[in-house]
Amino acid sequence: MDAFTTHTGTAAPLRRTNVDTDQIIPAEYLKRITRTGFEDGLFVAWRTNEPDFVLNKPEYAGASVLVAGPDFGTGSSREHAVWALLDGGFRVVISSRFADIFRNNSTKAGLLTVLLPQADVEALWTAVEADPTTEVTVDLQAKEVRYAGVTVPFDIDDYTRWRLLEGLDDVGLTERHLADIDAYEAARQPWLPKALPVLPA
Amino acid sequence: MPKTLAEKVYDAHVVRSAAGEPDLLFIDLHLVHEVTSPQAFDGLRAAGRTVRRPDLTMATEDHNVPTLDILAPIADPVSRAQVEALRRNTAEFGIRLAPMGDRDQGIVHVIGPQLGLTQPGMTIVCGDSHTSTHGAFGALAFGIGTSEVEHVLATQTLPQYRPKQMAVTVDGELPPGVSAKDIILAVIAEIGTGGGQGHVIEYRGSAIEKLSMEARMTICNMSIEAGAKAGLIAPDQTTFDFLQGRPHAPQGADWDAAVEYWKTLRTDEGAVFDREVRIDASTLTPFVTWGTNPGQGLPISGSVPDPAQFADENDRRDVEAALAYMGLTAGTPLREIKVDTVFLGSCTNGRIEDLRVAAELLRGKTIDPATRMLVVPGSVAVKAQAEEEGLDQVFVAAGAEWRGAGCSMCLGMNPDQLKPGERSASTSNRNFQGRQGKGGRTHLVSPAVAAATALTGTLTAPADLENAGV
Ligand code: SF4
């Protein structure tokens, strides 16, 4: 995973609530077995059917910060939604509420999800709609979003922040605790089910 | 300190906990399907890792599988490549797979319980948000992303933060014709699609205790539609009776030891929930959705809402967009909405009991000639059971299509899809834009409403059938 320290870029205002992961990337793109190359599926239905969809507007074409309405990333657990956003050039999504699995997936793949109060999201929408060239800086060191002279602090748990700053992979971290896993396994109840061997119906 | 059921299960699985770090939880069962796993297996290979516990891992083919000609090679080359990747990966890493044609194949959340692999008090994960289904047995079961699939394959554990606790208490007697699906749609409409965020929901109360395991699975299945991490129900005699004798359930002295432990899996008197919601079952009616998220639902006696009634600007815009997509006009009675397709199936309502309820309503009748009805059992075993009971004959005689097992039109990764502008009454769990096919419009309903709707061609409750003359 790429480390995330600070990012500066322009922002796209996605004034929609309840953006589910089927909208971020529809199921037909999930048949692929790669981890990259999903940019063609990103918001594809809206990009195809709605000429004035925000990402169809040339002034937001280069945006790398997505500012979304509440309940972003609901629905399916597909991590492809995170990959598609990264492939589509986004490094940060800002919203007042994220679905849990989406937020969790984002931290595994190096997409920063920033939780801000809805009033701050509205202010940011207004700013980037008034001037799409507004530069937005998302600083994970300082835990701040900065734009046009405005500074908004945000909260993120220290552990996730450290992992993102260092670009650390979870499996490697867990492998430091193999002795604990061995000990836990040795004490498990013998009657707990095993999928193997295959038993008669 | 008194604990909730979810806290008991969580605490029993903590491998390691340290201040300022997430807990490391042991995972008792990892279910795998073809869509969210290929990149995880690639990750293992790239890092030279193996699967730590193939014996606690089970894979099936469900999302891409065709429901016709299931033994022929999959026609869509991309779907075929994905299924073939799962076959290669499970063979390479020594994982049991139920491929198409296998007696154990089916939707991942249907086969776990059916095989007895899903048991009370376990931690269960799968790269699929509806893993919450398994909570019906008093397991802590939740969906994970592909990076986490890789993590569980490699270590059989997951770093986790302690979830918040929520109670949804449903008391009272359910009126006839009202089912578990109506309960959960009503819960989601009440608390919203984000209402459960960060929480595990425990469903409790007299109406829940009376439900069968199938009905409990329907409720837990849709916990994610309320934004919850998981949903669960305390195990009881109904749970034990369902499990006894299943292939992977404990036997003999092990069974007795297990049941003794399972009986301790109840929320203690005085345990604290962060949030509580109460529903009176006797006030519920068949529920249907009108919009493009599962929280946009109403009793079937209602009408399509008017965006102008919503005070919040974001809500109003949301409703306007939903009505535009759904091709609906404010004020239209829900009972007048005409559908093209009825889909009976999915991990929400593709179990034997669901098929029985629908078949009872269809027995000796024929569906509306302009309506197509697809009946897709949740697993090969459900299909076999239904055929043994003659339900397939009832469906076919009524004019419905009897298909092979899989996810099918729940998400349309196989050829079972709505065409643009087509409208379905679907027993699945998501009415998102395009979920059942590009431009398709979905109304979520119970199996009983699905069957009644198939008979009339418009959204119909079973109780309406007599008046409608069918
Ligand atoms: S039936 Fe639908 S919701 Fe269930 S696992 Fe399959 S695609 Fe997901």
XYZ file of C-alpha atoms and ligand atoms in Angstrom:
679
model
C 0.000 0.000 0.000
C 1.211 3.532 -0.834
C 1.840 5.725 2.191
C -0.388 8.759 2.637
C 1.006 11.854 4.305
C -0.481 14.913 2.696
C -2.285 15.517 -0.544
C -3.160 18.672 -2.434
C -5.492 18.752 -5.404
C -8.768 20.103 -6.702
C -12.076 18.755 -5.469
C -15.294 17.536 -7.098
C -18.574 18.242 -5.276
C -20.792 15.137 -5.376
C -24.053 16.442 -3.980
C -25.723 13.079 -3.516
C -26.601 11.106 -0.427
C -26.603 7.327 -0.084
C -24.102 6.719 -2.866
C -23.962 2.913 -2.791
C -21.052 0.869 -4.086
C -23.199 -0.403 -6.984
C -23.141 3.219 -8.235
C -19.419 3.640 -7.593
C -18.791 0.499 -9.656
C -21.524 -1.801 -11.034
C -21.366 -5.574 -10.681
C -20.444 -6.268 -14.303
C -16.992 -4.718 -13.683
C -16.462 -7.056 -10.733
C -15.887 -10.035 -12.973
C -12.302 -8.942 -13.516
C -9.666 -10.665 -11.472
C -7.133 -7.821 -11.394
C -6.693 -5.206 -8.688
C -6.298 -2.231 -11.001
C -7.825 -0.883 -14.176
C -11.305 -0.129 -12.837
C -11.430 3.548 -13.866
C -13.786 2.781 -16.771
C -16.406 1.503 -14.322
C -16.238 4.418 -11.883
C -19.738 5.967 -11.610
C -20.267 4.652 -15.126
C -24.084 4.815 -15.147
C -24.144 8.442 -14.060
C -21.272 9.371 -16.363
C -23.121 7.740 -19.280
C -26.680 8.846 -18.613
C -26.323 12.272 -17.024
C -24.497 14.848 -19.172
C -24.357 17.295 -16.268
C -23.038 14.751 -13.761
C -20.261 16.480 -11.855
C -17.462 14.246 -13.152
C -18.562 14.959 -16.734
C -17.827 18.642 -16.265
C -14.407 19.616 -17.643
C -13.688 21.867 -14.652
C -13.757 18.826 -12.330
C -12.049 16.372 -14.684
C -8.728 16.541 -12.840
C -10.168 16.422 -9.309
C -8.435 14.144 -6.815
C -10.584 14.916 -3.760
C -14.206 13.778 -3.822
C -16.572 15.671 -1.538
C -19.670 13.508 -1.129
C -23.003 13.640 0.676
C -23.803 11.554 3.757
C -23.831 7.738 3.719
C -21.200 7.325 1.050
C -20.231 3.744 0.132
C -23.270 1.874 1.417
C -24.220 -1.597 0.227
C -21.906 -4.223 -1.150
C -18.519 -4.945 0.462
C -16.744 -4.757 -2.910
C -13.282 -3.271 -2.385
C -13.408 -2.650 -6.132
C -15.225 0.583 -5.218
C -12.077 1.821 -3.484
C -9.841 0.602 -6.295
C -12.051 2.321 -8.891
C -11.842 5.631 -7.030
C -8.043 5.322 -6.820
C -7.832 4.314 -10.484
C -10.046 7.288 -11.316
C -7.463 9.611 -9.765
C -8.970 10.158 -6.312
C -6.773 10.035 -3.207
C -9.322 11.378 -0.702
C -13.076 11.144 -0.151
C -14.692 13.576 2.281
C -18.171 12.930 3.692
C -20.142 13.389 6.893
C -20.982 9.666 7.026
C -19.372 6.621 5.451
C -20.629 3.056 5.407
C -18.417 0.978 7.699
C -17.125 -1.609 5.227
C -16.288 1.025 2.620
C -14.347 3.068 5.171
C -12.520 -0.009 6.346
C -11.658 -1.043 2.790
C -10.376 2.447 2.011
C -7.831 2.288 4.826
C -6.494 -1.021 3.465
C -5.912 0.317 -0.019
C -4.526 3.779 0.752
C -7.562 5.908 -0.086
C -8.033 8.427 2.720
C -11.619 8.832 3.917
C -12.103 12.026 5.904
C -15.096 12.451 8.149
C -16.267 16.064 8.472
C -19.455 17.525 9.944
C -22.126 18.105 7.280
C -21.865 21.888 7.726
C -18.167 21.749 6.773
C -19.008 19.548 3.795
C -21.606 22.115 2.670
C -19.063 24.934 2.998
C -16.550 22.984 0.955
C -19.200 22.253 -1.706
C -19.996 25.943 -1.934
C -16.317 26.878 -2.236
C -15.428 24.392 -4.960
C -18.619 25.127 -6.880
C -17.838 28.849 -6.812
C -14.252 28.176 -7.886
C -13.463 24.705 -9.207
C -9.748 25.524 -9.225
C -9.739 25.829 -5.419
C -6.833 23.820 -4.087
C -7.731 21.522 -1.240
C -4.995 20.142 0.995
C -5.675 17.089 3.098
C -2.938 16.784 5.688
C -2.900 13.502 7.564
C 0.092 14.556 9.706
C -1.743 17.605 11.015
C -5.226 16.026 10.701
C -6.496 19.051 8.787
C -8.323 19.933 5.597
C -7.199 23.329 4.266
C -8.617 25.352 1.373
C -8.999 29.028 0.473
C -7.816 30.211 3.854
C -10.111 27.834 5.747
C -8.712 25.164 8.068
C -10.949 22.336 9.256
C -9.560 19.742 11.691
C -10.635 16.122 11.365
C -10.446 13.079 13.588
C -8.960 9.723 12.740
C -7.858 7.021 15.136
C -4.126 7.027 15.808
C -3.551 3.455 14.727
C -5.142 3.836 11.301
C -3.331 7.142 10.847
C 0.025 5.571 11.678
C -0.611 2.672 9.279
C -1.549 5.062 6.469
C 1.390 7.387 7.137
C 3.777 4.439 7.050
C 1.965 2.617 4.230
C 1.980 -0.575 6.312
C 0.312 -3.801 5.289
C -1.905 -5.427 7.897
C -0.848 -9.004 7.233
C 2.757 -8.162 8.010
C 1.713 -6.467 11.255
C -0.388 -9.433 12.343
C 2.417 -11.858 11.569
C 4.305 -10.318 14.492
C 1.737 -12.020 16.732
C 1.813 -15.558 15.406
C 2.587 -16.955 18.860
C -0.653 -15.454 20.190
C -2.587 -17.007 17.317
C -0.980 -20.397 17.971
C -1.941 -20.179 21.642
C -5.515 -19.210 20.836
C -5.878 -22.056 18.362
C -4.577 -24.597 20.841
C -7.360 -23.676 23.277
C -10.304 -23.776 20.843
C -13.191 -26.171 21.527
C -12.679 -29.481 19.736
C -16.277 -29.568 18.491
C -16.026 -26.398 16.449
C -16.767 -27.212 12.799
C -14.226 -27.815 10.066
C -15.031 -27.604 6.383
C -12.655 -30.490 5.704
C -12.996 -33.356 5.211
C -16.218 -33.344 3.190
C -18.857 -35.243 5.165
C -21.808 -37.254 3.827
C -25.048 -35.256 3.572
C -20.133 -6.728 34.143
C -23.258 -7.815 32.258
C -22.575 -8.343 28.553
C -24.627 -8.418 25.393
C -24.642 -11.539 23.239
C -22.430 -9.828 20.660
C -19.934 -8.792 23.342
C -19.726 -12.362 24.618
C -18.955 -13.716 21.171
C -16.490 -10.915 20.472
C -14.642 -11.350 23.773
C -14.368 -15.097 23.281
C -12.414 -14.505 20.070
C -9.873 -11.895 21.116
C -6.438 -13.323 20.340
C -4.608 -10.232 21.441
C -5.515 -6.790 22.619
C -3.222 -3.854 23.266
C -3.943 -0.228 24.127
C -4.163 2.017 21.092
C -4.395 -0.867 18.642
C -7.326 -2.766 17.214
C -8.037 -6.143 18.811
C -6.967 -9.198 16.884
C -9.990 -11.511 16.509
C -9.844 -15.188 15.639
C -12.129 -16.216 12.769
C -13.859 -19.585 13.114
C -15.178 -19.823 9.575
C -14.179 -18.037 6.374
C -16.541 -18.356 3.429
C -15.214 -17.541 -0.023
C -16.809 -16.892 -3.414
C -15.448 -16.126 -6.847
C -15.991 -12.354 -6.993
C -14.096 -10.925 -4.027
C -11.314 -13.494 -3.709
C -9.071 -13.595 -6.832
C -7.047 -10.497 -5.881
C -6.645 -11.866 -2.349
C -5.162 -15.128 -3.585
C -2.884 -13.146 -5.918
C -1.740 -11.147 -2.900
C -0.886 -14.334 -1.019
C 1.119 -15.654 -3.929
C 2.956 -12.370 -4.437
C 4.058 -12.391 -0.778
C 4.856 -16.120 -0.752
C 2.212 -16.805 1.906
C -0.060 -19.795 2.346
C -3.589 -20.254 3.689
C -3.222 -20.768 7.431
C -6.398 -22.797 7.995
C -7.829 -24.355 4.826
C -9.942 -26.518 7.152
C -11.785 -23.414 8.401
C -12.369 -22.116 4.880
C -15.100 -23.058 2.412
C -15.664 -21.774 -1.102
C -18.611 -21.843 -3.466
C -19.559 -20.513 -6.896
C -22.632 -18.330 -6.737
C -22.528 -14.776 -8.101
C -21.658 -15.514 -11.743
C -23.312 -18.874 -12.209
C -25.940 -19.244 -14.922
C -29.242 -20.678 -13.717
C -29.885 -22.468 -17.012
C -27.654 -25.156 -18.540
C -25.476 -25.114 -15.464
C -23.257 -27.943 -16.600
C -22.290 -26.252 -19.861
C -19.226 -23.961 -19.759
C -20.198 -20.393 -18.801
C -20.823 -18.483 -22.036
C -19.533 -15.106 -20.789
C -15.733 -15.400 -21.002
C -15.120 -12.894 -18.197
C -17.447 -14.706 -15.795
C -15.920 -17.998 -16.814
C -12.399 -16.725 -16.147
C -13.430 -15.633 -12.667
C -14.964 -18.993 -11.800
C -11.929 -20.755 -13.224
C -9.652 -18.562 -11.092
C -11.532 -19.724 -7.982
C -11.141 -23.349 -9.035
C -7.396 -22.886 -9.560
C -6.940 -20.964 -6.314
C -8.876 -23.393 -4.126
C -7.021 -26.343 -5.684
C -3.640 -24.673 -5.181
C -4.286 -23.738 -1.547
C -6.186 -26.890 -0.548
C -9.577 -25.256 0.086
C -12.864 -27.098 -0.250
C -14.950 -25.804 -3.140
C -18.570 -26.492 -4.026
C -18.468 -25.899 -7.805
C -21.436 -25.776 -10.162
C -23.033 -29.183 -10.291
C -21.862 -30.120 -6.762
C -24.539 -31.158 -4.269
C -23.295 -28.463 -1.833
C -23.203 -25.583 -4.326
C -25.350 -22.535 -3.715
C -25.339 -18.979 -2.445
C -22.596 -18.704 0.137
C -25.005 -17.597 2.885
C -27.397 -20.436 2.179
C -24.871 -23.261 2.181
C -23.081 -22.389 5.454
C -26.197 -22.930 7.598
C -27.364 -25.836 5.467
C -24.130 -27.767 6.029
C -24.142 -26.995 9.736
C -20.893 -25.017 9.352
C -22.671 -21.994 10.791
C -23.107 -22.454 14.536
C -23.861 -20.282 17.558
C -21.049 -18.294 19.137
C -18.761 -18.432 16.106
C -17.039 -15.619 14.264
C -17.791 -15.904 10.555
C -16.567 -13.670 7.739
C -16.885 -13.588 3.979
C -16.004 -11.071 1.294
C -19.684 -10.268 1.038
C -21.767 -7.798 2.987
C -24.669 -10.208 3.562
C -22.520 -12.400 5.769
C -24.696 -10.899 8.518
C -27.180 -13.659 7.556
C -25.288 -16.153 9.737
C -26.020 -13.992 12.780
C -29.408 -15.733 12.892
C -27.598 -18.541 14.738
C -26.087 -16.261 17.363
C -22.795 -15.997 15.479
C -20.881 -12.753 15.011
C -20.829 -12.685 11.226
C -19.865 -9.788 9.016
C -18.764 -8.845 5.521
C -15.194 -7.861 4.700
C -13.303 -6.448 1.721
C -10.759 -8.219 -0.428
C -7.716 -6.976 1.546
C -9.310 -8.484 4.647
C -10.070 -11.718 2.785
C -6.340 -11.926 2.135
C -5.641 -11.185 5.791
C -7.948 -13.943 7.007
C -6.578 -16.431 4.481
C -3.047 -15.712 5.687
C -3.629 -15.477 9.442
C -7.179 -16.723 10.268
C -7.576 -13.467 12.226
C -8.735 -9.908 11.639
C -7.846 -6.633 13.348
C -11.116 -5.227 14.667
C -12.483 -2.424 16.780
C -15.186 -3.247 19.295
C -18.535 -2.442 17.668
C -21.299 -0.505 19.407
C -24.373 -2.375 20.556
C -27.915 -1.830 19.343
C -31.112 -3.662 20.250
C -34.092 -3.940 17.935
C -36.935 -5.403 19.958
C -39.941 -6.741 18.074
C -42.793 -7.759 20.329
C -46.366 -8.789 19.586
C -48.105 -11.037 17.124
C -47.382 -10.699 13.397
C -50.633 -10.377 11.417
C -51.297 -13.121 8.842
C -49.523 -12.601 5.520
C -46.834 -10.463 7.181
C -43.370 -11.983 7.312
C -39.777 -11.515 8.425
C -39.052 -9.534 5.260
C -41.727 -7.022 6.211
C -40.229 -6.706 9.704
C -36.764 -5.903 8.419
C -37.982 -3.523 5.687
C -39.957 -1.696 8.377
C -36.875 -1.551 10.630
C -34.739 -0.087 7.825
C -37.407 2.453 6.889
C -37.493 3.443 10.561
C -33.771 3.822 11.279
C -32.500 4.595 7.760
C -29.697 3.123 5.680
C -27.100 4.645 8.008
C -28.983 4.003 11.261
C -26.961 0.979 12.286
C -23.502 2.331 11.398
C -20.786 1.115 13.741
C -23.259 -1.138 15.561
C -24.082 -4.779 15.857
C -27.856 -5.169 16.026
C -29.358 -7.798 18.283
C -32.926 -8.643 17.255
C -34.957 -9.733 20.236
C -38.478 -9.840 21.575
C -41.365 -12.261 21.426
C -42.009 -11.864 17.692
C -38.379 -12.739 16.899
C -38.361 -15.741 19.225
C -41.321 -17.217 17.350
C -39.612 -17.037 13.980
C -38.147 -20.056 12.185
C -34.419 -20.126 11.367
C -35.186 -19.246 7.745
C -37.112 -16.160 8.840
C -34.370 -15.166 11.289
C -31.832 -15.416 8.461
C -33.976 -13.087 6.325
C -33.887 -10.484 9.086
C -30.177 -10.750 9.911
C -29.363 -10.772 6.184
C -30.571 -7.208 5.724
C -28.813 -5.739 8.792
C -26.255 -4.288 6.408
C -29.065 -2.427 4.623
C -29.510 -0.514 7.877
C -25.764 0.168 7.821
C -25.008 -2.230 10.697
C -21.806 -4.234 10.914
C -23.750 -7.358 11.811
C -27.083 -8.561 13.121
C -27.682 -11.454 15.451
C -30.301 -13.382 17.381
C -29.743 -15.394 20.551
C -29.709 -19.143 19.870
C -32.558 -21.175 21.350
C -34.306 -24.513 20.869
C -35.336 -23.487 17.333
C -31.650 -22.995 16.515
C -30.570 -26.290 18.074
C -33.339 -28.227 16.301
C -32.287 -26.722 12.974
C -28.661 -27.709 13.499
C -28.986 -31.188 14.961
C -28.038 -33.853 12.455
C -26.533 -31.489 9.873
C -23.280 -32.793 8.365
C -20.907 -30.478 10.257
C -22.906 -30.100 13.484
C -21.322 -31.698 16.565
C -22.476 -35.199 17.472
C -22.881 -37.306 20.610
C -21.068 -35.929 23.655
C -19.745 -33.036 21.550
C -23.323 -32.051 20.743
C -24.227 -31.964 24.427
C -21.148 -29.898 25.284
C -21.869 -27.512 22.444
C -25.522 -27.032 23.411
C -24.518 -26.370 26.989
C -22.219 -23.591 25.792
C -24.724 -22.250 23.267
C -27.301 -21.855 26.025
C -25.017 -19.307 27.710
C -25.109 -17.139 24.581
C -27.766 -14.681 25.685
C -27.556 -11.012 26.566
C -27.195 -10.696 30.328
C -29.836 -8.963 32.399
C -28.690 -5.358 32.774
C -26.359 -5.315 29.757
C -26.296 -1.892 28.143
C -27.121 -1.163 24.512
C -25.915 2.065 22.953
C -29.177 2.363 21.067
C -32.582 0.670 21.325
C -35.454 0.540 18.846
C -38.852 -1.039 19.514
C -41.312 -2.299 16.927
C -44.813 -3.591 17.583
C -45.244 -6.562 15.244
C -49.037 -6.395 15.401
C -48.992 -3.026 13.596
C -46.940 -4.279 10.631
C -48.319 -4.848 7.149
C -46.678 -6.078 3.951
C -43.932 -3.616 3.103
C -42.607 -2.668 -0.316
C -39.919 -0.228 -1.442
C -40.658 2.565 -3.902
C -37.182 4.102 -4.220
C -33.556 3.266 -4.883
C -32.321 2.378 -1.428
C -33.802 -0.160 0.978
C -34.782 2.565 3.454
C -37.231 3.982 0.910
C -40.112 1.666 1.722
C -43.717 1.903 2.872
C -46.650 -0.332 3.778
C -48.219 -1.581 0.549
C -51.364 0.422 1.314
C -49.333 3.629 0.905
C -48.627 5.845 -2.069
C -45.474 7.051 -3.775
C -44.271 9.959 -1.593
C -44.122 13.565 -2.718
C -40.603 15.066 -2.633
C -42.145 18.354 -1.479
C -43.027 16.704 1.839
C -39.352 16.325 2.753
C -38.028 19.261 4.737
C -34.313 18.495 4.339
C -32.923 19.626 0.993
C -30.656 16.587 0.583
C -33.589 14.241 1.276
C -35.779 16.062 -1.197
C -33.164 15.825 -3.917
C -32.703 12.155 -3.090
C -36.411 11.395 -3.388
C -36.715 13.370 -6.627
C -33.806 11.433 -8.109
C -35.244 8.133 -6.909
C -38.689 8.827 -8.431
C -37.126 9.937 -11.708
C -35.051 6.777 -11.883
C -37.970 4.573 -10.859
C -40.330 6.245 -13.353
C -42.888 6.920 -10.622
C -45.201 9.844 -9.961
C -45.833 11.155 -6.462
C -49.220 10.095 -5.117
C -49.542 6.878 -7.147
C -50.915 4.114 -4.892
C -48.240 1.446 -4.536
C -50.845 -1.207 -5.375
C -51.193 0.295 -8.861
C -47.545 -0.142 -9.798
C -47.253 -2.631 -12.629
C -44.243 -4.938 -12.777
C -42.693 -6.887 -15.666
C -40.741 -9.409 -13.651
C -41.029 -11.176 -10.323
C -37.814 -12.555 -8.855
C -38.092 -15.108 -6.060
C -34.678 -16.014 -4.712
C -31.415 -14.633 -3.203
C -29.728 -15.103 0.164
C -32.559 -13.069 1.692
C -35.469 -15.211 0.501
C -34.206 -18.183 -1.490
C -34.610 -20.858 1.188
C -37.117 -23.698 1.274
C -39.595 -21.911 3.521
C -39.684 -18.935 1.147
C -40.415 -21.223 -1.792
C -43.159 -22.979 0.185
C -44.922 -19.701 1.050
C -44.885 -18.567 -2.580
C -45.913 -21.972 -3.948
C -48.906 -22.101 -1.582
C -50.224 -18.856 -3.055
C -49.612 -20.006 -6.622
C -50.980 -23.530 -6.292
C -53.642 -24.189 -8.928
C -53.415 -20.650 -10.344
C -51.639 -19.021 -13.253
C -49.560 -15.893 -13.112
C -50.437 -12.755 -15.023
C -49.647 -13.464 -18.709
C -47.683 -10.211 -19.109
C -45.477 -10.964 -16.111
C -42.409 -13.161 -16.029
C -41.580 -14.960 -12.795
C -38.152 -16.406 -12.059
C -37.829 -18.846 -9.189
C -34.190 -19.375 -8.219
C -33.507 -21.640 -5.234
C -30.701 -20.504 -2.955
C -28.791 -23.769 -3.249
C -28.746 -27.140 -4.971
C -30.051 -28.684 -1.736
C -32.958 -26.215 -1.541
C -33.744 -27.048 -5.160
C -33.705 -30.787 -4.464
C -35.891 -30.370 -1.379
C -38.403 -28.246 -3.289
C -38.546 -30.817 -6.078
C -39.104 -33.572 -3.554
C -42.082 -31.595 -2.230
C -43.373 -30.971 -5.768
C -43.004 -27.194 -5.465
C -41.240 -26.999 -8.841
C -44.382 -28.448 -10.430
C -46.528 -25.803 -8.754
C -44.297 -23.011 -10.048
C -44.092 -24.393 -13.562
C -47.860 -25.075 -13.723
C -48.457 -21.456 -12.668
C -46.273 -20.243 -15.526
C -43.097 -19.409 -13.581
C -39.556 -20.407 -14.599
C -37.814 -22.941 -12.362
C -34.064 -22.324 -12.391
C -30.761 -23.624 -11.017
C -29.201 -22.266 -7.800
C -27.243 -19.022 -7.485
C -27.409 -15.280 -6.895
C -29.012 -14.750 -10.289
C -31.108 -11.596 -10.671
C -30.240 -10.374 -7.196
C -27.331 -8.587 -8.857
C -27.400 -9.726 -12.474
C -23.794 -10.853 -12.856
C -25.158 -13.810 -14.812
C -27.571 -13.521 -17.773
C -30.622 -13.071 -15.465
C -31.085 -9.315 -15.733
C -33.745 -6.674 -16.134
C -33.702 -4.692 -19.373
C -33.532 -0.881 -19.203
C -36.820 0.482 -17.869
C -38.123 -2.917 -16.776
C -39.607 -3.154 -13.318
C -39.351 -6.025 -10.866
C -40.869 -7.140 -7.614
C -37.894 -8.861 -6.046
C -37.384 -10.821 -2.842
C -33.709 -9.807 -2.793
C -32.188 -7.126 -0.591
C -31.103 -4.200 -2.749
C -33.084 -1.843 -4.959
C -30.056 0.220 -5.981
C -30.036 1.822 -9.423
C -29.042 -0.745 -12.026
C -28.558 -3.520 -9.460
C -30.679 -6.031 -11.376
C -29.554 -4.864 -14.804
C -28.761 -1.499 -16.392
C -31.746 0.828 -16.056
C -33.758 -1.836 -14.205
C -36.204 -0.759 -11.485
C -36.547 -2.834 -8.350
C -39.239 -3.038 -5.679
C -38.182 -5.134 -2.698
C -40.922 -7.424 -1.397
C -41.512 -10.561 0.677
C -42.009 -13.977 -0.977
C -45.758 -13.767 -0.293
C -46.035 -10.346 -1.923
C -43.863 -11.603 -4.801
C -46.249 -14.485 -5.471
C -49.380 -12.350 -5.136
C -47.812 -9.774 -7.459
C -47.019 -12.438 -10.034
C -50.710 -13.401 -10.074
C -52.010 -9.877 -10.711
C -49.090 -8.146 -12.445
C -49.200 -5.193 -10.034
C -47.804 -4.903 -6.493
C -50.235 -6.982 -4.437
C -50.486 -8.250 -0.869
C -51.710 -11.822 -0.362
C -54.778 -10.459 1.425
C -55.758 -8.507 -1.703
C -56.043 -11.608 -3.848
C -59.615 -12.433 -3.014
C -60.843 -8.940 -3.925
C -58.804 -9.092 -7.105
C -60.664 -12.287 -8.010
C -57.542 -14.485 -8.206
S -27.904 -13.434 -3.380
Fe -27.485 -11.294 -3.775
S -27.034 -10.370 -1.845
Fe -26.910 -12.579 -1.589
S -24.761 -13.079 -1.861
Fe -25.735 -13.280 -3.843
S -25.517 -11.278 -4.807
Fe -25.066 -11.008 -2.643
